[in-house]
CSV table of C-alpha atoms in Angstrom, one decimal:
chain,number,residue,atom,x,y,z
J,176,MET,CA,-13.4,-10.3,-2.5
J,177,GLU,CA,-15.6,-7.2,-3.6
J,178,ARG,CA,-13.2,-4.6,-1.7
J,179,PHE,CA,-12.4,-2.6,-4.6
J,180,LYS,CA,-14.6,-0.5,-7.4
J,181,LYS,CA,-12.2,1.5,-9.1
J,182,ILE,CA,-8.3,0.8,-9.5
J,183,ALA,CA,-5.5,3.1,-10.8
J,184,TYR,CA,-2.5,1.7,-12.3
J,185,LEU,CA,0.7,3.6,-12.6
J,186,TYR,CA,2.2,2.8,-16.0
J,187,SER,CA,6.0,3.4,-16.6
J,188,ALA,CA,5.9,2.2,-19.9
J,189,LYS,CA,8.8,-0.3,-18.9
J,190,SER,CA,9.4,-4.4,-18.8
J,191,THR,CA,8.6,-4.5,-15.4
J,192,ASP,CA,5.1,-3.3,-16.0
J,193,LYS,CA,3.7,-6.7,-16.8
J,194,VAL,CA,3.8,-7.8,-13.1
J,195,ALA,CA,1.5,-5.1,-11.9
J,196,LEU,CA,-0.5,-5.3,-15.1
J,197,GLU,CA,-1.3,-9.1,-14.4
J,198,ARG,CA,-2.0,-8.3,-10.9
J,199,MET,CA,-4.4,-5.5,-11.5
J,200,ALA,CA,-6.5,-7.3,-14.4
J,201,SER,CA,-6.4,-10.2,-11.9
J,202,LEU,CA,-8.0,-7.9,-8.9
J,203,ALA,CA,-10.3,-5.8,-11.3
J,204,GLU,CA,-11.9,-9.1,-12.7
J,205,MET,CA,-12.3,-10.6,-8.9
J,206,ASN,CA,-13.6,-7.2,-7.7
J,207,ASN,CA,-15.5,-6.5,-10.8
J,208,ALA,CA,-13.7,-3.2,-10.3
J,209,LYS,CA,-13.2,-0.6,-13.5
J,210,VAL,CA,-9.6,0.2,-13.7
J,211,GLN,CA,-7.5,3.4,-15.3
J,212,ALA,CA,-4.2,3.7,-16.3
J,213,VAL,CA,-2.3,6.9,-15.4
J,214,ASN,CA,1.4,7.8,-17.1
J,215,VAL,CA,3.2,10.4,-15.4
J,216,THR,CA,5.9,12.4,-17.3
J,217,GLU,CA,8.3,15.3,-15.9
J,218,SER,CA,6.9,18.7,-16.9
J,219,ILE,CA,9.1,20.6,-19.4
J,220,SER,CA,9.6,24.2,-17.7
J,221,ALA,CA,8.8,27.6,-19.4
J,222,VAL,CA,12.4,28.2,-19.9
J,223,ALA,CA,13.1,25.0,-21.7
J,224,GLN,CA,9.9,25.1,-24.0
J,225,MET,CA,11.2,28.5,-25.0
J,226,LEU,CA,15.0,27.7,-25.8
J,227,ILE,CA,14.1,24.3,-27.2
J,228,GLY,CA,11.0,25.7,-29.2
J,229,LYS,CA,7.2,24.9,-28.3
J,230,GLU,CA,6.7,23.2,-31.8
J,231,LYS,CA,9.3,20.5,-31.1
J,232,VAL,CA,8.4,20.1,-27.9
J,233,SER,CA,4.9,19.7,-28.7
J,234,GLU,CA,6.2,17.3,-31.3
J,235,TYR,CA,8.1,15.3,-28.9
J,236,GLU,CA,5.0,15.2,-26.3
J,237,THR,CA,2.9,13.6,-29.1
J,238,ASP,CA,5.4,11.2,-29.9
J,239,ARG,CA,6.0,10.1,-26.4
J,240,LYS,CA,2.0,9.7,-25.9
J,241,SER,CA,1.8,7.4,-28.9
J,242,ASN,CA,4.9,5.3,-27.7
J,243,VAL,CA,3.7,4.8,-24.2
J,244,ALA,CA,0.0,4.1,-25.4
J,245,ASP,CA,1.3,1.9,-28.2
J,246,SER,CA,3.2,-0.2,-25.9
J,247,LEU,CA,0.7,-0.6,-23.2
J,248,SER,CA,-1.8,-2.1,-26.0
J,249,LYS,CA,0.7,-4.4,-27.0
J,250,LEU,CA,1.0,-5.2,-23.9
J,251,VAL,CA,-2.2,-6.1,-22.9
J,252,ALA,CA,-2.7,-8.0,-26.1
J,253,LYS,CA,0.1,-10.1,-25.0
J,254,LEU,CA,-1.5,-11.0,-21.9
J,255,ASN,CA,-5.1,-11.3,-23.3
J,256,ILE,CA,-6.5,-8.9,-21.1
J,257,LYS,CA,-9.2,-6.0,-21.8
J,258,GLN,CA,-7.7,-2.8,-23.3
J,259,ILE,CA,-7.3,-0.1,-20.6
J,260,PRO,CA,-8.2,3.6,-20.5
J,261,LEU,CA,-5.0,5.5,-20.2
J,262,ASN,CA,-4.7,9.0,-19.2
J,263,PHE,CA,-1.7,11.3,-19.3
J,264,VAL,CA,-0.5,14.0,-16.4
J,265,SER,CA,2.8,15.6,-15.9
J,266,GLY,CA,4.5,16.8,-13.0
J,267,ASP,CA,5.8,15.1,-9.8
J,268,THR,CA,5.1,11.5,-9.8
J,269,ALA,CA,3.8,10.9,-6.3
J,270,PHE,CA,1.6,14.2,-6.1
J,271,GLU,CA,0.1,13.9,-9.8
J,272,THR,CA,-1.0,10.3,-8.9
J,273,ILE,CA,-2.5,11.4,-5.7
J,274,ARG,CA,-4.3,14.4,-7.5
J,275,PHE,CA,-5.4,11.6,-10.5
J,276,ILE,CA,-6.7,9.0,-7.6
J,277,LEU,CA,-8.8,11.8,-5.5
J,278,ASN,CA,-10.3,13.4,-9.0
J,279,ASN,CA,-11.4,9.9,-10.3
J,280,LYS,CA,-12.6,8.5,-7.0
J,281,CYS,CA,-10.1,5.4,-6.8
J,282,ASP,CA,-9.9,3.0,-4.0
J,283,LEU,CA,-6.5,0.9,-5.0
J,284,LEU,CA,-3.4,2.2,-6.3
J,285,ILE,CA,-0.7,-0.8,-8.2
J,286,LYS,CA,2.5,0.1,-9.3
J,287,VAL,CA,6.1,-1.5,-9.6
J,288,ARG,CA,8.4,-0.3,-7.4
J,289,ASP,CA,11.1,2.2,-9.0
J,290,THR,CA,14.3,0.3,-7.1
J,291,PRO,CA,15.7,-2.8,-8.4
J,292,SER,CA,14.2,-6.2,-7.1
J,293,ASP,CA,17.7,-7.1,-5.4
J,294,LYS,CA,17.8,-3.7,-3.3
J,295,GLU,CA,15.7,-3.2,-0.1
J,296,THR,CA,15.5,0.7,-0.3
J,297,ILE,CA,12.4,2.4,-1.7
J,298,SER,CA,12.7,5.4,-3.9
J,299,THR,CA,11.6,9.0,-2.7
J,300,SER,CA,8.5,8.9,-4.9
J,301,ASP,CA,7.1,5.5,-3.5
J,302,MET,CA,7.9,6.6,-0.2
J,303,LYS,CA,5.8,9.6,-0.8
J,304,LEU,CA,3.1,7.5,-2.2
J,305,LEU,CA,3.1,4.9,0.9
J,306,ARG,CA,3.0,7.5,3.4
J,307,LYS,CA,0.4,10.2,1.6
J,308,CYS,CA,-1.8,8.4,-0.2
J,309,PRO,CA,-5.7,8.1,0.4
J,310,VAL,CA,-5.9,4.8,-0.9
J,311,PRO,CA,-4.1,1.4,-0.2
J,312,VAL,CA,-0.9,1.2,-2.3
J,313,MET,CA,0.0,-2.1,-3.8
J,314,LEU,CA,3.8,-1.6,-4.5
J,315,LEU,CA,5.2,-4.8,-6.0
J,316,LYS,CA,8.9,-6.1,-6.9
J,317,PRO,CA,9.7,-6.6,-10.5
J,318,SER,CA,10.3,-10.1,-9.5
J,319,ARG,CA,6.7,-10.6,-7.7
J,320,LYS,CA,5.5,-14.3,-7.9
J,321,LYS,CA,2.1,-14.5,-9.2
J,322,SER,CA,0.5,-15.2,-5.8
J,323,PHE,CA,1.4,-14.1,-2.1
J,324,THR,CA,2.4,-16.8,0.3
J,325,ARG,CA,2.4,-14.4,3.6
J,326,VAL,CA,0.5,-11.3,4.5
J,327,MET,CA,1.0,-9.1,7.4
J,328,ALA,CA,-1.2,-6.5,8.8
J,329,ALA,CA,-0.2,-4.0,11.6
J,330,ILE,CA,-3.0,-2.7,14.0
J,331,ASP,CA,-2.9,-0.1,16.7
J,332,LEU,CA,-4.9,-1.1,19.5
J,333,GLY,CA,-5.5,1.2,22.5
J,334,PRO,CA,-8.0,1.9,25.5
J,335,ASP,CA,-10.3,3.7,23.2
J,336,ASN,CA,-10.4,2.9,19.5
J,337,SER,CA,-13.6,4.7,18.7
J,338,SER,CA,-11.6,6.8,16.3
J,339,ASN,CA,-9.3,3.9,15.0
J,340,HIS,CA,-12.3,1.2,14.8
J,341,GLY,CA,-12.9,1.7,11.3
J,342,LEU,CA,-9.3,1.9,10.0
J,343,ILE,CA,-8.6,-1.7,11.9
J,344,ARG,CA,-11.6,-3.1,10.4
J,345,ASN,CA,-10.7,-1.8,7.1
J,346,ILE,CA,-7.1,-3.3,7.7
J,347,LEU,CA,-8.3,-7.0,8.8
J,348,LYS,CA,-10.6,-7.2,6.3
J,349,LEU,CA,-8.4,-6.4,3.6
J,350,ALA,CA,-6.1,-8.6,5.0
J,351,THR,CA,-7.9,-11.7,5.4
J,352,SER,CA,-9.6,-11.3,2.1
J,353,MET,CA,-5.9,-11.2,0.3
J,354,SER,CA,-4.8,-14.1,2.4
J,355,GLU,CA,-7.9,-16.2,1.7
J,356,ARG,CA,-7.8,-14.9,-1.9
J,357,GLU,CA,-3.9,-16.1,-2.4
J,358,GLY,CA,-4.0,-19.3,-0.2
J,359,ALA,CA,-1.4,-17.1,2.1
J,360,GLU,CA,-0.5,-17.3,5.9
J,361,LEU,CA,-1.5,-14.0,7.7
J,362,ASP,CA,0.1,-12.7,10.6
J,363,ILE,CA,-1.6,-9.8,12.5
J,364,VAL,CA,1.1,-7.8,14.5
J,365,HIS,CA,0.4,-5.2,17.2
J,366,ALA,CA,3.6,-3.5,18.4
J,367,TRP,CA,3.6,-0.6,21.5
J,368,LYS,CA,6.0,1.3,23.5
J,369,THR,CA,5.4,1.1,27.0
J,370,PHE,CA,6.1,3.7,29.6
J,371,SER,CA,9.8,4.3,30.6
J,372,ALA,CA,10.9,2.3,33.7
J,373,SER,CA,13.3,4.8,34.6
J,374,THR,CA,10.6,7.5,34.6
J,375,LEU,CA,8.4,5.0,36.7
J,376,GLN,CA,11.5,4.8,38.9
J,377,GLY,CA,12.1,8.0,39.3
J,378,PRO,CA,11.6,10.8,42.2
J,379,ARG,CA,7.9,11.5,40.8
J,380,PHE,CA,6.4,7.9,41.0
J,381,LYS,CA,9.1,6.2,43.1
J,382,MET,CA,7.9,2.5,41.7
J,383,SER,CA,9.9,-0.4,42.6
J,384,THR,CA,11.5,-3.1,39.8
J,385,ASP,CA,8.9,-5.4,41.0
J,386,GLU,CA,6.2,-2.6,40.6
J,387,VAL,CA,7.2,-1.7,37.1
J,388,ALA,CA,7.3,-5.5,36.0
J,389,GLU,CA,4.0,-6.2,37.3
J,390,ILE,CA,2.4,-2.7,35.4
J,391,ALA,CA,4.6,-4.1,32.1
J,392,LYS,CA,2.8,-7.7,32.6
J,393,SER,CA,-0.5,-6.0,33.1
J,394,GLU,CA,-0.2,-3.7,30.0
J,395,LYS,CA,0.5,-6.8,27.7
J,396,ALA,CA,-2.4,-8.6,29.4
J,397,LEU,CA,-4.4,-5.9,28.4
J,398,ARG,CA,-3.0,-5.4,24.7
J,399,GLN,CA,-3.6,-9.2,24.3
J,400,LYS,CA,-7.2,-8.6,25.3
J,401,TRP,CA,-7.7,-6.1,22.5
J,402,MET,CA,-6.4,-7.8,20.2
J,403,ASP,CA,-8.1,-11.2,21.0
J,404,GLU,CA,-11.2,-9.1,20.7
J,405,ALA,CA,-10.1,-7.5,17.4
J,406,LEU,CA,-9.4,-11.0,15.8
J,407,ALA,CA,-12.5,-12.8,17.4
J,408,SER,CA,-14.8,-13.2,14.3
J,409,TYR,CA,-11.5,-14.2,12.4
J,410,ARG,CA,-10.7,-16.9,14.3
J,411,ASP,CA,-13.1,-19.5,12.9
J,412,SER,CA,-12.2,-18.7,9.2
J,413,SER,CA,-10.0,-21.0,6.9
J,414,ILE,CA,-7.2,-18.7,7.1
J,415,LYS,CA,-4.0,-19.8,8.9
J,416,LEU,CA,-3.8,-16.5,11.2
J,417,ARG,CA,-1.1,-15.4,13.8
J,418,SER,CA,-1.3,-12.9,15.9
J,419,HIS,CA,1.8,-11.0,17.4
J,420,LEU,CA,2.4,-8.4,20.2
J,421,ILE,CA,5.7,-6.7,19.9
J,422,GLU,CA,6.7,-4.8,22.4
J,423,GLY,CA,9.0,-1.7,21.2
J,424,ASP,CA,8.7,1.0,19.0
J,425,PRO,CA,6.1,0.6,16.5
């Protein structure tokens, strides 16, 4: 699995970072990839600096960076992995992380989820990263097991996937290589929303219930054909792979 060449690791200097650090080290070794850690902190406004005093703010920033670097160094030594270059930036976490990834040409981001492991919600910052980050984001629960047991990949199939082929191929390559590496089961999901039955039966199309049912049946068969074509080269692999067609809002 040599999928990644440069991995970004978002270090929060919390006890939960151990999970992400171990995962990052494992992936970096397997991919022969370079790693860079980045720590993002909230910017201190110009007004606050004026009121507090620039000298005190500067001392605070120096001490904070020293403490964060020291905590990472100790954690790396404890886990017996190589030291990691640490970068400091300030501003909005999601925005600055994405800027860092673009500037450093990283191809994977690893971080621990902001919310507690017993909650299903995702923080605003993590949601921004999942939606807007230009590279895959591995967002780990603090309680994450050392290996994954089940991987899901969602793909968007259609009659003309010329613009989508590259993305589908990358998703399947990443999902299958991750499943193979972890010894995990793999579920490939394609969800679609069919044309409204009420519209087809309305005054414009005037289709009968049987005709609408036949269209739905034909569409499902067509989407199954596209799914089979997309997965053809993976069927003979050692991965336990299942495909799922789900009708509804993707």
